PDB file of C-alpha atoms in Angstrom:
ATOM      1  CA  UNK M   1     100.270 126.535 100.693  1.00  0.00           C
ATOM      2  CA  UNK M   2      97.872 124.008  99.218  1.00  0.00           C
ATOM      3  CA  UNK M   3      94.455 125.530  99.874  1.00  0.00           C
ATOM      4  CA  UNK M   4      92.662 122.794  97.874  1.00  0.00           C
ATOM      5  CA  UNK M   5      93.588 119.199  98.431  1.00  0.00           C
ATOM      6  CA  UNK M   6      92.765 115.942  96.656  1.00  0.00           C
ATOM      7  CA  UNK M   7      94.253 113.229  98.783  1.00  0.00           C
ATOM      8  CA  UNK M   8      93.594 110.381  96.590  1.00  0.00           C
ATOM      9  CA  UNK M   9      95.956 110.402  93.615  1.00  0.00           C
ATOM     10  CA  UNK M  10      94.109 107.484  91.979  1.00  0.00           C
ATOM     11  CA  UNK M  11      90.821 105.576  91.968  1.00  0.00           C
ATOM     12  CA  UNK M  12      89.716 102.483  90.143  1.00  0.00           C
ATOM     13  CA  UNK M  13      85.972 101.571  89.797  1.00  0.00           C
ATOM     14  CA  UNK M  14      84.125  98.942  87.883  1.00  0.00           C
ATOM     15  CA  UNK M  15      81.913  99.995  84.990  1.00  0.00           C
ATOM     16  CA  UNK M  16      78.324 100.662  86.133  1.00  0.00           C
ATOM     17  CA  UNK M  17      79.329 101.452  89.727  1.00  0.00           C
ATOM     18  CA  UNK M  18      79.564 104.760  91.550  1.00  0.00           C
ATOM     19  CA  UNK M  19      82.755 106.734  91.359  1.00  0.00           C
ATOM     20  CA  UNK M  20      83.253 109.170  94.304  1.00  0.00           C
ATOM     21  CA  UNK M  21      86.083 111.694  94.068  1.00  0.00           C
ATOM     22  CA  UNK M  22      86.838 113.854  97.140  1.00  0.00           C
ATOM     23  CA  UNK M  23      88.298 117.322  97.627  1.00  0.00           C
ATOM     24  CA  UNK M  24      89.025 119.334 100.890  1.00  0.00           C
ATOM     25  CA  UNK M  25      89.761 122.961 101.103  1.00  0.00           C
ATOM     26  CA  UNK M  26      91.119 125.285 103.932  1.00  0.00           C
ATOM     27  CA  UNK M  27      89.878 128.649 102.986  1.00  0.00           C
ATOM     28  CA  UNK M  28      86.455 129.345 104.549  1.00  0.00           C
ATOM     29  CA  UNK M  29      86.061 132.328 102.095  1.00  0.00           C
ATOM     30  CA  UNK M  30      85.818 130.057  99.042  1.00  0.00           C
ATOM     31  CA  UNK M  31      82.385 130.527  97.643  1.00  0.00           C
ATOM     32  CA  UNK M  32      82.580 128.866  94.269  1.00  0.00           C
ATOM     33  CA  UNK M  33      83.732 125.389  93.388  1.00  0.00           C
ATOM     34  CA  UNK M  34      84.242 123.552  90.034  1.00  0.00           C
ATOM     35  CA  UNK M  35      85.195 120.134  88.817  1.00  0.00           C
ATOM     36  CA  UNK M  36      87.320 119.686  85.663  1.00  0.00           C
ATOM     37  CA  UNK M  37      88.102 116.489  83.792  1.00  0.00           C
ATOM     38  CA  UNK M  38      91.334 116.213  81.835  1.00  0.00           C
ATOM     39  CA  UNK M  39      92.410 113.710  79.215  1.00  0.00           C
ATOM     40  CA  UNK M  40      96.107 113.393  78.282  1.00  0.00           C
ATOM     41  CA  UNK M  41      97.385 116.013  75.765  1.00  0.00           C
ATOM     42  CA  UNK M  42      94.138 118.103  76.256  1.00  0.00           C
ATOM     43  CA  UNK M  43      93.365 121.064  78.427  1.00  0.00           C
ATOM     44  CA  UNK M  44      90.971 120.531  81.419  1.00  0.00           C
ATOM     45  CA  UNK M  45      87.252 120.454  80.400  1.00  0.00           C
ATOM     46  CA  UNK M  46      84.677 122.055  82.689  1.00  0.00           C
ATOM     47  CA  UNK M  47      82.386 119.459  84.192  1.00  0.00           C
ATOM     48  CA  UNK M  48      80.105 120.862  86.927  1.00  0.00           C
ATOM     49  CA  UNK M  49      80.154 123.704  89.477  1.00  0.00           C
ATOM     50  CA  UNK M  50      78.487 124.605  92.726  1.00  0.00           C
ATOM     51  CA  UNK M  51      78.083 127.868  94.608  1.00  0.00           C
ATOM     52  CA  UNK M  52      78.331 127.982  98.352  1.00  0.00           C
ATOM     53  CA  UNK M  53      74.679 128.809  98.693  1.00  0.00           C
ATOM     54  CA  UNK M  54      73.906 125.287  97.673  1.00  0.00           C
ATOM     55  CA  UNK M  55      74.840 121.899  98.981  1.00  0.00           C
ATOM     56  CA  UNK M  56      74.197 119.812  95.928  1.00  0.00           C
ATOM     57  CA  UNK M  57      74.153 120.274  92.048  1.00  0.00           C
ATOM     58  CA  UNK M  58      73.317 117.700  89.654  1.00  0.00           C
ATOM     59  CA  UNK M  59      73.860 117.350  85.968  1.00  0.00           C
ATOM     60  CA  UNK M  60      73.047 114.026  84.343  1.00  0.00           C
ATOM     61  CA  UNK M  61      75.334 111.340  85.723  1.00  0.00           C
ATOM     62  CA  UNK M  62      77.433 113.897  87.651  1.00  0.00           C
ATOM     63  CA  UNK M  63      76.424 115.292  91.081  1.00  0.00           C
ATOM     64  CA  UNK M  64      78.547 117.531  93.272  1.00  0.00           C
ATOM     65  CA  UNK M  65      78.015 117.718  97.017  1.00  0.00           C
ATOM     66  CA  UNK M  66      79.260 120.528  99.170  1.00  0.00           C
ATOM     67  CA  UNK M  67      79.702 120.230 102.965  1.00  0.00           C
ATOM     68  CA  UNK M  68      80.729 123.806 104.044  1.00  0.00           C
ATOM     69  CA  UNK M  69      81.194 122.949 107.782  1.00  0.00           C
ATOM     70  CA  UNK M  70      83.623 120.175 106.905  1.00  0.00           C
ATOM     71  CA  UNK M  71      85.198 122.176 103.995  1.00  0.00           C
ATOM     72  CA  UNK M  72      84.753 119.183 101.791  1.00  0.00           C
ATOM     73  CA  UNK M  73      83.142 118.576  98.403  1.00  0.00           C
ATOM     74  CA  UNK M  74      82.708 115.361  96.463  1.00  0.00           C
ATOM     75  CA  UNK M  75      81.854 114.429  92.855  1.00  0.00           C
ATOM     76  CA  UNK M  76      79.745 111.397  92.329  1.00  0.00           C
ATOM     77  CA  UNK M  77      79.604 109.690  88.847  1.00  0.00           C
ATOM     78  CA  UNK M  78      76.659 107.186  88.503  1.00  0.00           C
ATOM     79  CA  UNK M  79      76.933 105.002  86.529  1.00  0.00           C
ATOM     80  CA  UNK M  80      80.641 105.139  85.820  1.00  0.00           C
ATOM     81  CA  UNK M  81      81.639 104.490  82.128  1.00  0.00           C
ATOM     82  CA  UNK M  82      85.008 103.697  80.578  1.00  0.00           C
ATOM     83  CA  UNK M  83      84.977 107.048  78.860  1.00  0.00           C
ATOM     84  CA  UNK M  84      85.079 108.679  82.334  1.00  0.00           C
ATOM     85  CA  UNK M  85      88.638 107.476  82.823  1.00  0.00           C
ATOM     86  CA  UNK M  86      90.632 110.696  83.117  1.00  0.00           C
ATOM     87  CA  UNK M  87      92.157 113.000  85.750  1.00  0.00           C
ATOM     88  CA  UNK M  88      89.730 114.931  87.697  1.00  0.00           C
ATOM     89  CA  UNK M  89      90.575 118.411  89.406  1.00  0.00           C
ATOM     90  CA  UNK M  90      88.514 120.306  91.838  1.00  0.00           C
ATOM     91  CA  UNK M  91      89.030 124.102  91.994  1.00  0.00           C
ATOM     92  CA  UNK M  92      87.804 126.771  94.385  1.00  0.00           C
ATOM     93  CA  UNK M  93      87.664 130.620  94.348  1.00  0.00           C
ATOM     94  CA  UNK M  94      86.599 133.416  96.665  1.00  0.00           C
ATOM     95  CA  UNK M  95      84.617 136.338  95.631  1.00  0.00           C
ATOM     96  CA  UNK M  96      85.596 136.219  91.940  1.00  0.00           C
ATOM     97  CA  UNK M  97      89.326 136.007  92.682  1.00  0.00           C
ATOM     98  CA  UNK M  98      91.852 133.438  91.408  1.00  0.00           C
ATOM     99  CA  UNK M  99      91.030 129.728  91.244  1.00  0.00           C
ATOM    100  CA  UNK M 100      93.024 127.266  93.304  1.00  0.00           C
ATOM    101  CA  UNK M 101      93.351 123.799  91.971  1.00  0.00           C
ATOM    102  CA  UNK M 102      93.841 120.560  93.680  1.00  0.00           C
ATOM    103  CA  UNK M 103      96.554 118.121  92.545  1.00  0.00           C
ATOM    104  CA  UNK M 104      94.018 115.807  90.762  1.00  0.00           C
ATOM    105  CA  UNK M 105      92.667 112.271  91.067  1.00  0.00           C
ATOM    106  CA  UNK M 106      93.287 109.780  88.192  1.00  0.00           C
ATOM    107  CA  UNK M 107      90.071 107.897  87.728  1.00  0.00           C
ATOM    108  CA  UNK M 108      90.107 104.516  85.868  1.00  0.00           C
ATOM    109  CA  UNK M 109      86.830 102.893  84.949  1.00  0.00           C
ATOM    110  CA  UNK M 110      87.276  99.111  84.340  1.00  0.00           C
ATOM    111  CA  UNK M 111      85.072  97.564  81.734  1.00  0.00           C
TER     112      UNK M 111
ATOM    113  CA  UNK C   1      82.665 127.950  67.169  1.00  0.00           C
ATOM    114  CA  UNK C   2      86.362 127.675  67.865  1.00  0.00           C
ATOM    115  CA  UNK C   3      87.358 127.068  71.444  1.00  0.00           C
ATOM    116  CA  UNK C   4      90.441 128.336  73.098  1.00  0.00           C
ATOM    117  CA  UNK C   5      93.533 127.987  70.979  1.00  0.00           C
ATOM    118  CA  UNK C   6      97.173 128.054  71.980  1.00  0.00           C
ATOM    119  CA  UNK C   7     100.405 128.123  70.160  1.00  0.00           C
ATOM    120  CA  UNK C   8     102.839 126.586  69.864  1.00  0.00           C
ATOM    121  CA  UNK C   9     102.009 123.073  71.065  1.00  0.00           C
ATOM    122  CA  UNK C  10     105.564 122.335  72.175  1.00  0.00           C
ATOM    123  CA  UNK C  11     108.624 124.415  72.718  1.00  0.00           C
ATOM    124  CA  UNK C  12     112.123 123.717  73.814  1.00  0.00           C
ATOM    125  CA  UNK C  13     114.427 126.446  75.164  1.00  0.00           C
ATOM    126  CA  UNK C  14     117.556 126.683  77.170  1.00  0.00           C
ATOM    127  CA  UNK C  15     118.278 128.371  80.439  1.00  0.00           C
ATOM    128  CA  UNK C  16     118.399 132.109  80.322  1.00  0.00           C
ATOM    129  CA  UNK C  17     116.320 132.433  77.132  1.00  0.00           C
ATOM    130  CA  UNK C  18     113.003 134.054  76.769  1.00  0.00           C
ATOM    131  CA  UNK C  19     109.766 132.631  75.483  1.00  0.00           C
ATOM    132  CA  UNK C  20     106.412 133.909  74.237  1.00  0.00           C
ATOM    133  CA  UNK C  21     103.363 131.849  74.302  1.00  0.00           C
ATOM    134  CA  UNK C  22     100.075 132.854  72.526  1.00  0.00           C
ATOM    135  CA  UNK C  23      96.409 132.344  73.300  1.00  0.00           C
ATOM    136  CA  UNK C  24      93.058 133.102  71.556  1.00  0.00           C
ATOM    137  CA  UNK C  25      89.982 132.999  73.707  1.00  0.00           C
ATOM    138  CA  UNK C  26      86.651 131.382  73.002  1.00  0.00           C
ATOM    139  CA  UNK C  27      84.427 133.434  71.003  1.00  0.00           C
ATOM    140  CA  UNK C  28      82.402 135.853  73.267  1.00  0.00           C
ATOM    141  CA  UNK C  29      84.909 135.733  76.089  1.00  0.00           C
ATOM    142  CA  UNK C  30      86.845 138.931  77.093  1.00  0.00           C
ATOM    143  CA  UNK C  31      89.014 137.618  79.890  1.00  0.00           C
ATOM    144  CA  UNK C  32      92.165 135.497  79.630  1.00  0.00           C
ATOM    145  CA  UNK C  33      93.852 133.779  82.497  1.00  0.00           C
ATOM    146  CA  UNK C  34      97.174 131.895  82.416  1.00  0.00           C
ATOM    147  CA  UNK C  35      98.201 128.767  84.476  1.00  0.00           C
ATOM    148  CA  UNK C  36     101.299 126.766  84.936  1.00  0.00           C
ATOM    149  CA  UNK C  37     100.907 123.027  85.532  1.00  0.00           C
ATOM    150  CA  UNK C  38     104.002 121.188  86.582  1.00  0.00           C
ATOM    151  CA  UNK C  39     104.130 117.353  86.324  1.00  0.00           C
ATOM    152  CA  UNK C  40     101.829 115.651  88.881  1.00  0.00           C
ATOM    153  CA  UNK C  41     100.407 119.043  90.123  1.00  0.00           C
ATOM    154  CA  UNK C  42      97.231 121.002  89.474  1.00  0.00           C
ATOM    155  CA  UNK C  43      97.221 124.213  87.409  1.00  0.00           C
ATOM    156  CA  UNK C  44      98.603 127.153  89.250  1.00  0.00           C
ATOM    157  CA  UNK C  45      97.189 130.630  88.537  1.00  0.00           C
ATOM    158  CA  UNK C  46      99.810 133.000  87.076  1.00  0.00           C
ATOM    159  CA  UNK C  47      97.639 136.093  86.157  1.00  0.00           C
ATOM    160  CA  UNK C  48      94.489 137.233  84.488  1.00  0.00           C
ATOM    161  CA  UNK C  49      93.972 139.944  81.734  1.00  0.00           C
ATOM    162  CA  UNK C  50      90.939 141.927  81.099  1.00  0.00           C
ATOM    163  CA  UNK C  51      90.463 145.064  79.034  1.00  0.00           C
ATOM    164  CA  UNK C  52      94.190 144.793  78.133  1.00  0.00           C
ATOM    165  CA  UNK C  53      95.228 145.158  81.797  1.00  0.00           C
ATOM    166  CA  UNK C  54      96.544 142.634  84.368  1.00  0.00           C
ATOM    167  CA  UNK C  55      93.655 142.335  86.894  1.00  0.00           C
ATOM    168  CA  UNK C  56      94.891 139.633  89.212  1.00  0.00           C
ATOM    169  CA  UNK C  57      98.285 137.876  89.709  1.00  0.00           C
ATOM    170  CA  UNK C  58      99.193 134.671  91.491  1.00  0.00           C
ATOM    171  CA  UNK C  59     102.469 133.981  93.276  1.00  0.00           C
ATOM    172  CA  UNK C  60     104.883 134.213  90.363  1.00  0.00           C
ATOM    173  CA  UNK C  61     107.974 136.463  89.902  1.00  0.00           C
ATOM    174  CA  UNK C  62     107.847 139.308  87.494  1.00  0.00           C
ATOM    175  CA  UNK C  63     109.984 137.239  85.083  1.00  0.00           C
ATOM    176  CA  UNK C  64     106.493 136.238  84.019  1.00  0.00           C
ATOM    177  CA  UNK C  65     104.676 138.978  82.132  1.00  0.00           C
ATOM    178  CA  UNK C  66     101.762 139.160  79.722  1.00  0.00           C
ATOM    179  CA  UNK C  67      99.712 141.236  77.383  1.00  0.00           C
ATOM    180  CA  UNK C  68      96.253 141.279  76.096  1.00  0.00           C
ATOM    181  CA  UNK C  69      95.396 142.717  72.624  1.00  0.00           C
ATOM    182  CA  UNK C  70      92.185 144.564  71.589  1.00  0.00           C
ATOM    183  CA  UNK C  71      90.813 141.320  69.963  1.00  0.00           C
ATOM    184  CA  UNK C  72      91.048 139.824  73.562  1.00  0.00           C
ATOM    185  CA  UNK C  73      93.913 137.366  72.454  1.00  0.00           C
ATOM    186  CA  UNK C  74      96.833 137.283  74.902  1.00  0.00           C
ATOM    187  CA  UNK C  75     100.620 136.421  75.225  1.00  0.00           C
ATOM    188  CA  UNK C  76     102.529 135.053  78.118  1.00  0.00           C
ATOM    189  CA  UNK C  77     106.267 136.030  78.258  1.00  0.00           C
ATOM    190  CA  UNK C  78     108.761 134.397  80.462  1.00  0.00           C
ATOM    191  CA  UNK C  79     112.196 135.916  80.644  1.00  0.00           C
ATOM    192  CA  UNK C  80     115.479 134.403  82.063  1.00  0.00           C
ATOM    193  CA  UNK C  81     114.153 130.807  81.842  1.00  0.00           C
ATOM    194  CA  UNK C  82     114.962 128.466  84.547  1.00  0.00           C
ATOM    195  CA  UNK C  83     114.881 124.616  84.502  1.00  0.00           C
ATOM    196  CA  UNK C  84     111.902 124.858  86.979  1.00  0.00           C
ATOM    197  CA  UNK C  85     109.906 126.697  84.416  1.00  0.00           C
ATOM    198  CA  UNK C  86     109.446 123.461  82.479  1.00  0.00           C
ATOM    199  CA  UNK C  87     105.667 122.794  82.569  1.00  0.00           C
ATOM    200  CA  UNK C  88     102.432 122.794  80.670  1.00  0.00           C
ATOM    201  CA  UNK C  89     101.248 126.336  80.309  1.00  0.00           C
ATOM    202  CA  UNK C  90      97.508 126.527  80.097  1.00  0.00           C
ATOM    203  CA  UNK C  91      95.423 129.465  78.852  1.00  0.00           C
ATOM    204  CA  UNK C  92      91.728 129.852  80.009  1.00  0.00           C
ATOM    205  CA  UNK C  93      89.073 132.216  78.749  1.00  0.00           C
ATOM    206  CA  UNK C  94      85.961 133.444  80.567  1.00  0.00           C
ATOM    207  CA  UNK C  95      83.889 136.478  81.283  1.00  0.00           C
ATOM    208  CA  UNK C  96      85.375 138.587  84.017  1.00  0.00           C
ATOM    209  CA  UNK C  97      85.134 136.689  87.228  1.00  0.00           C
ATOM    210  CA  UNK C  98      82.646 137.915  90.000  1.00  0.00           C
ATOM    211  CA  UNK C  99      80.584 140.031  87.564  1.00  0.00           C
ATOM    212  CA  UNK C 100      77.368 138.034  87.688  1.00  0.00           C
ATOM    213  CA  UNK C 101      78.726 135.431  85.311  1.00  0.00           C
ATOM    214  CA  UNK C 102      79.044 131.695  86.109  1.00  0.00           C
ATOM    215  CA  UNK C 103      82.864 132.150  86.417  1.00  0.00           C
ATOM    216  CA  UNK C 104      83.316 129.114  84.241  1.00  0.00           C
ATOM    217  CA  UNK C 105      86.659 129.029  82.511  1.00  0.00           C
ATOM    218  CA  UNK C 106      87.356 127.142  79.275  1.00  0.00           C
ATOM    219  CA  UNK C 107      90.909 125.873  78.780  1.00  0.00           C
ATOM    220  CA  UNK C 108      92.928 125.581  75.735  1.00  0.00           C
ATOM    221  CA  UNK C 109      95.084 122.292  75.127  1.00  0.00           C
ATOM    222  CA  UNK C 110      98.330 124.036  76.482  1.00  0.00           C
ATOM    223  CA  UNK C 111     101.742 124.595  75.490  1.00  0.00           C
ATOM    224  CA  UNK C 112     104.387 122.200  76.809  1.00  0.00           C
ATOM    225  CA  UNK C 113     107.543 124.130  77.540  1.00  0.00           C
ATOM    226  CA  UNK C 114     110.777 122.285  78.181  1.00  0.00           C
ATOM    227  CA  UNK C 115     113.815 124.252  79.443  1.00  0.00           C
ATOM    228  CA  UNK C 116     117.234 122.490  79.079  1.00  0.00           C
TER     229      UNK C 116
END
């Protein structure tokens, strides 16, 4: 039962443009969401988080948007850089319980 | 400040064998969670240890067991290995979830287990 879904396995974006990665979830009890970035042969690295009391959180080039009614969140990267090329995972949890991860989206930023 | 460390990096076992993986959490963290990441999938939660006790468990059989030591380091044990246990095993450290912390986890580089 996949409670967190990333329906785009891959995404290619030109350097300097915006990258938008999407994530959908099914459990309305989820109240905390995170995005991780993963390079090959490394563990996932925490990128940005958002609590369900907010609809937007920004950290430098990274912004996460949460639409609770649609059970959808997205990660915007502006401007995209070649070093952003990695696999991005979204994750969600409810009330301090276990995190559920999506299957990941592989982002390629083309110089 | 050392981050999360895991050992070994790679491991090859045969079906039916037992394996132990090790994890040292990031300094200041008291909670360790273990995840299994199969090829092409996201990490799946196995269990979480806090104060040397298993606090939460995902949908994994009891062939998967763990331990946490007084210094907060942890071990993951898998008995009676199956071919399907081949995966990247990730350890993540944090403060205990839902206790007013940011619930942010920091992952180690993982142990790649291959079962032949």
